[in-house]
Structures are given as structure tokens and as C-alpha cells.
Amino acid sequence: MDETPTRDSALSRRSALVRLGGLAAAALGAGAGARELLGDEADAAESGPAAVSAGLVSCVLAPEQTEGPYYLDDHKVRRDITEGKRGVPLTLRLTVLDVSTCKPIKGAAVDVWHCDAGGVYSGTTVQGTSAKRFLRGIQRTNAKGLALFRTIYPGWYPGRTVHVHVMVHVSGNVVHTGQLYFPDALTDRVYRTRPYSRRPRRTTRNAADSIYRNGGRRSTLTLRKSGSGYVGSITMGVQRR
Ligand code: FE
């Protein structure tokens, strides 16, 4: 979909919504068309302090959430973290903005990790995967602040809703630790297919998840179908340290 706003239409309602960022636009009930643009919003980046003060841009600080027990600090730098794990293909488009300027941050290290379709994390002794590193990786953001990953739609484990862990480092400092979520209706659809369908009756949906309840709606990916899978996009506003 190519509806990148032009300079002439910068004040039109649609482009204003695009510039608000995914979370705010979703909160405003923006249509699907506008939402699909959000993954590319950094492409259009007419941003910066002037745009902020003019009210054209409003960055949203990504909610901080616990890293949980499964973080490892030895993730590989790689785009494809699948390692042959079966599941519905998922591309993650994660954009990092400086929340004080709304400008993309280039060279941020974005670290993601999540469980497989069976709810198992790599790198854990209790799950017998301590030597494995599937579904974990790091990418550097490009000039548009964008980090891309190829993975699979995560599974679930008891007590948690579906999520991807994320950590963002800038100049060696952790500037954001969070979790990314999925619309329950989409998860229901995905989980009707194999291999997810082997584990029916997931225990916890978004609204019942104690971590999601603390800002999770603002950390929910915008998803669109792509081939046999999905593309999940979100913009994370971070504060440099
Ligand atoms: Fe987790």
C-alpha cells in the first residue's frame, strides 16, 4: 500500500493521523488504511522539534514492562531468528524514535526473544533448552530507526498472554525494556492452525494478563497479512540515557 503523505497534504486528517504514531492512531480509531501506513511512518519522517511544537508530531513513550526470567545477554546479531522452528511466519518491523524529538534513532540495538509455538523458550535449563538460542536475536536500526526480524508467531505459556520481549540499547545503555502484544482475535485465528492447534485452550488473554494491563494496549503490534503470514509493526518512543 503506497499512500505516503505528500508535503502538500501534511495537514490533512489522514497524514496527521499517520504522524501521530500507531498507538495514538489506534486509540483514535483510525481506519485500517491508516494503520497499515504506520509501519512506514518513519519513511515519511518530517519530524524533529519544530514538528513537535507545531503539533504535527506526537511521539508516545513506549511503556516499560518487566524483561521476565528468560533474557540472555548473548543474543546473535541476525535478522532471521527462526532456526527452523515451525509456525506462522511473522515479520517484525520495530521502529525506534527519540521521544524528545520524534526523530528516528539510527544504530539502536533492538533485542527480541519469545517462545516457540509450543510455549518453550530457548536458553532455559528448566525447559531443557539451555544450549539453544532459537527465537532470539539482535538487529541495529537503520537511518529510519527501523529494525526488521523474521520469525514465527509466538505460542503461549500458562499465565501469560501472547507476547514478544523487546529491549532497546542506545550507545550501550538499555533505554527500553518492554513486551509486544497481539490482538486476541488474530491470535485465535492463528492458533486454529498447526502447530499451535495442538495446544488448545490457552489460559490467558490480553485483558486478563497482569503485565499487559500495565500499558499493554499501547504496546500492541499493528498486524497485516503478508503471504502465508503477518507483518507486525510498532513504533517505540524511547528516552536516551
Ligand atoms: Fe515471556
Tab-separated table of C-alpha atoms and ligand atoms in Angstrom:
chain	number	residue	atom	x	y	z
A	1	MET	CA	0.000	0.000	0.000
A	2	ASP	CA	1.526	3.257	-1.079
A	3	GLU	CA	-0.149	6.281	0.327
A	4	THR	CA	2.795	8.118	1.723
A	5	PRO	CA	1.530	11.578	2.554
A	6	THR	CA	2.861	14.363	0.397
A	7	ARG	CA	4.154	17.654	1.729
A	8	ASP	CA	1.112	19.400	0.288
A	9	SER	CA	-1.239	17.279	2.321
A	10	ALA	CA	0.769	17.408	5.541
A	11	LEU	CA	-2.134	18.930	7.402
A	12	SER	CA	-4.779	16.617	6.056
A	13	ARG	CA	-6.528	14.466	8.599
A	14	ARG	CA	-5.035	11.270	7.249
A	15	SER	CA	-1.435	12.379	7.304
A	16	ALA	CA	-1.926	13.922	10.724
A	17	LEU	CA	-3.102	10.551	11.963
A	18	VAL	CA	-0.135	8.850	10.383
A	19	ARG	CA	2.194	11.212	12.166
A	20	LEU	CA	0.576	10.557	15.495
A	21	GLY	CA	2.064	7.098	15.554
A	22	GLY	CA	0.449	3.707	15.742
A	23	LEU	CA	-0.723	3.796	19.296
A	24	ALA	CA	-2.362	7.159	19.215
A	25	ALA	CA	-3.899	6.466	15.833
A	26	ALA	CA	-5.299	3.194	17.085
A	27	ALA	CA	-6.732	4.969	20.095
A	28	LEU	CA	-8.409	7.457	17.791
A	29	GLY	CA	-9.980	4.623	15.893
A	30	ALA	CA	-8.105	5.245	12.678
A	31	GLY	CA	-9.181	3.044	9.800
A	32	ALA	CA	-7.281	0.024	8.605
A	33	GLY	CA	-5.754	2.013	5.768
A	34	ALA	CA	-4.111	4.456	8.109
A	35	ARG	CA	-2.928	1.667	10.355
A	36	GLU	CA	-1.180	-0.068	7.510
A	37	LEU	CA	0.793	3.051	6.852
A	38	LEU	CA	2.151	3.141	10.341
A	39	GLY	CA	4.885	0.616	9.732
A	40	ASP	CA	6.299	3.023	7.211
A	41	GLU	CA	5.739	6.174	9.153
A	42	ALA	CA	9.445	6.656	9.690
A	43	ASP	CA	9.835	6.642	5.919
A	44	ALA	CA	7.940	9.880	5.808
A	45	ALA	CA	9.835	11.364	8.711
A	46	GLU	CA	9.298	15.045	8.534
A	47	SER	CA	9.943	15.168	12.197
A	48	GLY	CA	12.040	16.960	14.724
A	49	PRO	CA	11.433	19.606	17.358
A	50	ALA	CA	9.716	22.056	15.014
A	51	ALA	CA	7.207	19.438	14.013
A	52	VAL	CA	6.630	18.571	17.657
A	53	SER	CA	5.953	22.138	18.692
A	54	ALA	CA	3.735	22.679	15.663
A	55	GLY	CA	1.624	19.795	16.853
A	56	LEU	CA	2.254	17.771	13.702
A	57	VAL	CA	4.083	15.053	15.573
A	58	SER	CA	3.309	13.428	18.854
A	59	CYS	CA	5.577	10.593	19.950
A	60	VAL	CA	4.380	8.158	22.539
A	61	LEU	CA	6.752	6.817	25.146
A	62	ALA	CA	6.743	3.050	24.947
A	63	PRO	CA	5.574	1.530	28.265
A	64	GLU	CA	8.281	-0.092	30.353
A	65	GLN	CA	7.481	-3.672	31.285
A	66	THR	CA	9.409	-6.430	33.000
A	67	GLU	CA	12.019	-8.330	30.983
A	68	GLY	CA	10.887	-11.546	32.659
A	69	PRO	CA	13.075	-14.519	33.549
A	70	TYR	CA	14.262	-15.534	30.084
A	71	TYR	CA	16.538	-12.722	28.929
A	72	LEU	CA	20.059	-13.697	27.881
A	73	ASP	CA	22.767	-11.186	27.035
A	74	ASP	CA	24.410	-13.315	24.352
A	75	HIS	CA	21.923	-12.980	21.507
A	76	LYS	CA	23.244	-13.211	17.972
A	77	VAL	CA	23.034	-10.300	15.585
A	78	ARG	CA	20.724	-11.732	12.942
A	79	ARG	CA	17.510	-10.867	11.178
A	80	ASP	CA	16.093	-14.373	10.861
A	81	ILE	CA	15.702	-15.846	14.327
A	82	THR	CA	13.503	-18.773	13.290
A	83	GLU	CA	16.146	-21.553	13.299
A	84	GLY	CA	13.698	-23.868	11.566
A	85	LYS	CA	11.012	-23.503	14.222
A	86	ARG	CA	7.594	-24.253	12.771
A	87	GLY	CA	4.832	-21.691	12.886
A	88	VAL	CA	3.039	-18.932	11.019
A	89	PRO	CA	5.658	-16.570	9.525
A	90	LEU	CA	5.910	-13.213	11.241
A	91	THR	CA	7.967	-10.213	10.202
A	92	LEU	CA	8.552	-7.680	12.944
A	93	ARG	CA	9.049	-4.046	11.905
A	94	LEU	CA	10.186	-2.240	15.020
A	95	THR	CA	10.886	1.468	14.765
A	96	VAL	CA	12.785	3.353	17.449
A	97	LEU	CA	12.214	7.089	17.887
A	98	ASP	CA	13.730	9.541	20.333
A	99	VAL	CA	10.655	10.605	22.261
A	100	SER	CA	12.056	14.067	22.941
A	101	THR	CA	12.438	14.893	19.238
A	102	CYS	CA	10.342	12.248	17.472
A	103	LYS	CA	13.354	11.614	15.246
A	104	PRO	CA	14.371	8.062	14.337
A	105	ILE	CA	17.362	6.704	16.239
A	106	LYS	CA	19.898	5.101	13.926
A	107	GLY	CA	22.126	2.325	15.216
A	108	ALA	CA	19.997	1.359	18.212
A	109	ALA	CA	20.382	-2.329	19.076
A	110	VAL	CA	16.987	-3.976	19.277
A	111	ASP	CA	16.918	-7.278	21.091
A	112	VAL	CA	13.921	-9.634	20.818
A	113	TRP	CA	13.111	-13.022	22.293
A	114	HIS	CA	9.973	-15.114	22.522
A	115	CYS	CA	8.741	-18.658	22.973
A	116	ASP	CA	8.082	-21.158	20.186
A	117	ALA	CA	4.691	-22.451	19.046
A	118	GLY	CA	4.738	-24.888	21.959
A	119	GLY	CA	5.395	-22.179	24.556
A	120	VAL	CA	9.066	-23.072	25.049
A	121	TYR	CA	11.953	-20.579	25.298
A	122	SER	CA	15.468	-21.383	24.211
A	123	GLY	CA	18.280	-20.940	26.705
A	124	THR	CA	16.442	-22.268	29.744
A	125	THR	CA	17.570	-25.097	31.970
A	126	VAL	CA	14.103	-25.961	33.216
A	127	GLN	CA	12.819	-26.456	29.692
A	128	GLY	CA	15.932	-28.392	28.633
A	129	THR	CA	16.940	-25.815	26.038
A	130	SER	CA	19.941	-24.226	27.720
A	131	ALA	CA	22.248	-24.768	24.737
A	132	LYS	CA	19.712	-23.464	22.196
A	133	ARG	CA	19.184	-19.898	21.003
A	134	PHE	CA	16.135	-20.163	18.735
A	135	LEU	CA	13.763	-17.193	18.517
A	136	ARG	CA	16.310	-14.742	19.902
A	137	GLY	CA	18.258	-12.081	18.069
A	138	ILE	CA	19.502	-8.533	17.766
A	139	GLN	CA	19.255	-6.043	14.908
A	140	ARG	CA	20.559	-2.496	14.562
A	141	THR	CA	18.118	0.163	13.448
A	142	ASN	CA	18.722	1.819	10.084
A	143	ALA	CA	18.613	5.546	9.344
A	144	LYS	CA	14.832	5.398	9.567
A	145	GLY	CA	15.023	3.876	13.036
A	146	LEU	CA	13.770	0.548	11.697
A	147	ALA	CA	14.844	-2.909	12.851
A	148	LEU	CA	13.453	-5.932	10.975
A	149	PHE	CA	13.147	-9.506	12.183
A	150	ARG	CA	11.901	-12.660	10.529
A	151	THR	CA	10.353	-15.084	12.978
A	152	ILE	CA	7.170	-17.022	13.699
A	153	TYR	CA	4.012	-16.071	15.552
A	154	PRO	CA	4.751	-16.887	19.207
A	155	GLY	CA	2.961	-19.601	21.132
A	156	TRP	CA	1.761	-19.210	24.702
A	157	TYR	CA	2.651	-20.453	28.137
A	158	PRO	CA	0.471	-20.715	31.235
A	159	GLY	CA	-0.411	-17.472	32.962
A	160	ARG	CA	0.687	-15.132	30.178
A	161	THR	CA	-0.930	-13.718	27.100
A	162	VAL	CA	0.934	-13.953	23.781
A	163	HIS	CA	3.943	-11.639	23.735
A	164	VAL	CA	7.384	-10.868	22.350
A	165	HIS	CA	10.016	-9.451	24.685
A	166	VAL	CA	11.983	-6.457	23.462
A	167	MET	CA	14.933	-4.483	24.761
A	168	VAL	CA	16.459	-1.425	23.106
A	169	HIS	CA	20.037	-0.314	23.678
A	170	VAL	CA	21.452	3.045	22.560
A	171	SER	CA	25.145	3.784	23.000
A	172	GLY	CA	25.483	0.813	25.319
A	173	ASN	CA	22.630	1.810	27.606
A	174	VAL	CA	19.328	-0.006	27.936
A	175	VAL	CA	16.778	2.665	27.021
A	176	HIS	CA	13.716	0.474	26.840
A	177	THR	CA	12.560	-2.889	28.168
A	178	GLY	CA	9.123	-3.936	27.079
A	179	GLN	CA	6.789	-6.535	25.673
A	180	LEU	CA	4.867	-6.510	22.403
A	181	TYR	CA	1.352	-7.901	22.147
A	182	PHE	CA	-1.073	-9.236	19.558
A	183	PRO	CA	-4.812	-8.704	19.075
A	184	ASP	CA	-6.602	-11.677	20.652
A	185	ALA	CA	-8.884	-12.172	17.650
A	186	LEU	CA	-5.881	-12.627	15.384
A	187	THR	CA	-4.206	-14.988	17.845
A	188	ASP	CA	-7.389	-17.071	17.942
A	189	ARG	CA	-7.279	-17.340	14.159
A	190	VAL	CA	-3.589	-18.253	14.065
A	191	TYR	CA	-3.963	-20.781	16.876
A	192	ARG	CA	-6.590	-22.715	14.949
A	193	THR	CA	-3.772	-23.791	12.628
A	194	ARG	CA	-0.946	-26.247	13.193
A	195	PRO	CA	1.288	-26.481	15.122
A	196	TYR	CA	-0.482	-24.120	17.544
A	197	SER	CA	-3.716	-26.121	17.459
A	198	ARG	CA	-2.026	-28.992	19.257
A	199	ARG	CA	-2.281	-26.933	22.430
A	200	PRO	CA	-5.857	-25.638	22.557
A	201	ARG	CA	-7.366	-23.561	25.354
A	202	ARG	CA	-4.643	-21.048	26.057
A	203	THR	CA	-5.005	-19.848	29.611
A	204	THR	CA	-4.647	-16.094	29.391
A	205	ARG	CA	-5.910	-13.443	27.000
A	206	ASN	CA	-4.742	-9.844	26.905
A	207	ALA	CA	-7.287	-8.388	29.301
A	208	ALA	CA	-6.526	-10.991	31.978
A	209	ASP	CA	-2.742	-10.619	31.816
A	210	SER	CA	-1.347	-8.680	34.772
A	211	ILE	CA	1.597	-7.321	32.770
A	212	TYR	CA	-0.483	-6.425	29.715
A	213	ARG	CA	-2.824	-4.454	31.948
A	214	ASN	CA	0.005	-2.077	32.727
A	215	GLY	CA	0.215	-0.344	29.358
A	216	GLY	CA	-0.012	-3.353	27.069
A	217	ARG	CA	-2.616	-1.818	24.795
A	218	ARG	CA	-0.037	0.786	23.820
A	219	SER	CA	2.457	-1.994	23.075
A	220	THR	CA	0.181	-3.951	20.768
A	221	LEU	CA	1.559	-4.590	17.313
A	222	THR	CA	-0.300	-3.413	14.234
A	223	LEU	CA	-0.623	-6.536	12.116
A	224	ARG	CA	-1.355	-7.083	8.468
A	225	LYS	CA	-1.470	-10.231	6.402
A	226	SER	CA	1.521	-10.876	4.184
A	227	GLY	CA	1.687	-14.041	2.119
A	228	SER	CA	1.188	-17.012	4.417
A	229	GLY	CA	1.968	-14.949	7.494
A	230	TYR	CA	1.842	-11.490	9.012
A	231	VAL	CA	3.810	-8.306	9.383
A	232	GLY	CA	3.708	-6.759	12.847
A	233	SER	CA	4.716	-3.126	13.212
A	234	ILE	CA	5.148	-0.772	16.109
A	235	THR	CA	6.951	2.450	16.896
A	236	MET	CA	8.696	2.650	20.238
A	237	GLY	CA	9.401	6.083	21.623
A	238	VAL	CA	12.412	5.916	23.942
A	239	GLN	CA	14.359	8.326	26.095
A	240	ARG	CA	18.123	8.363	25.604
A	241	ARG	CA	20.138	7.881	28.766
B	1	FE	FE	7.819	-14.234	28.217
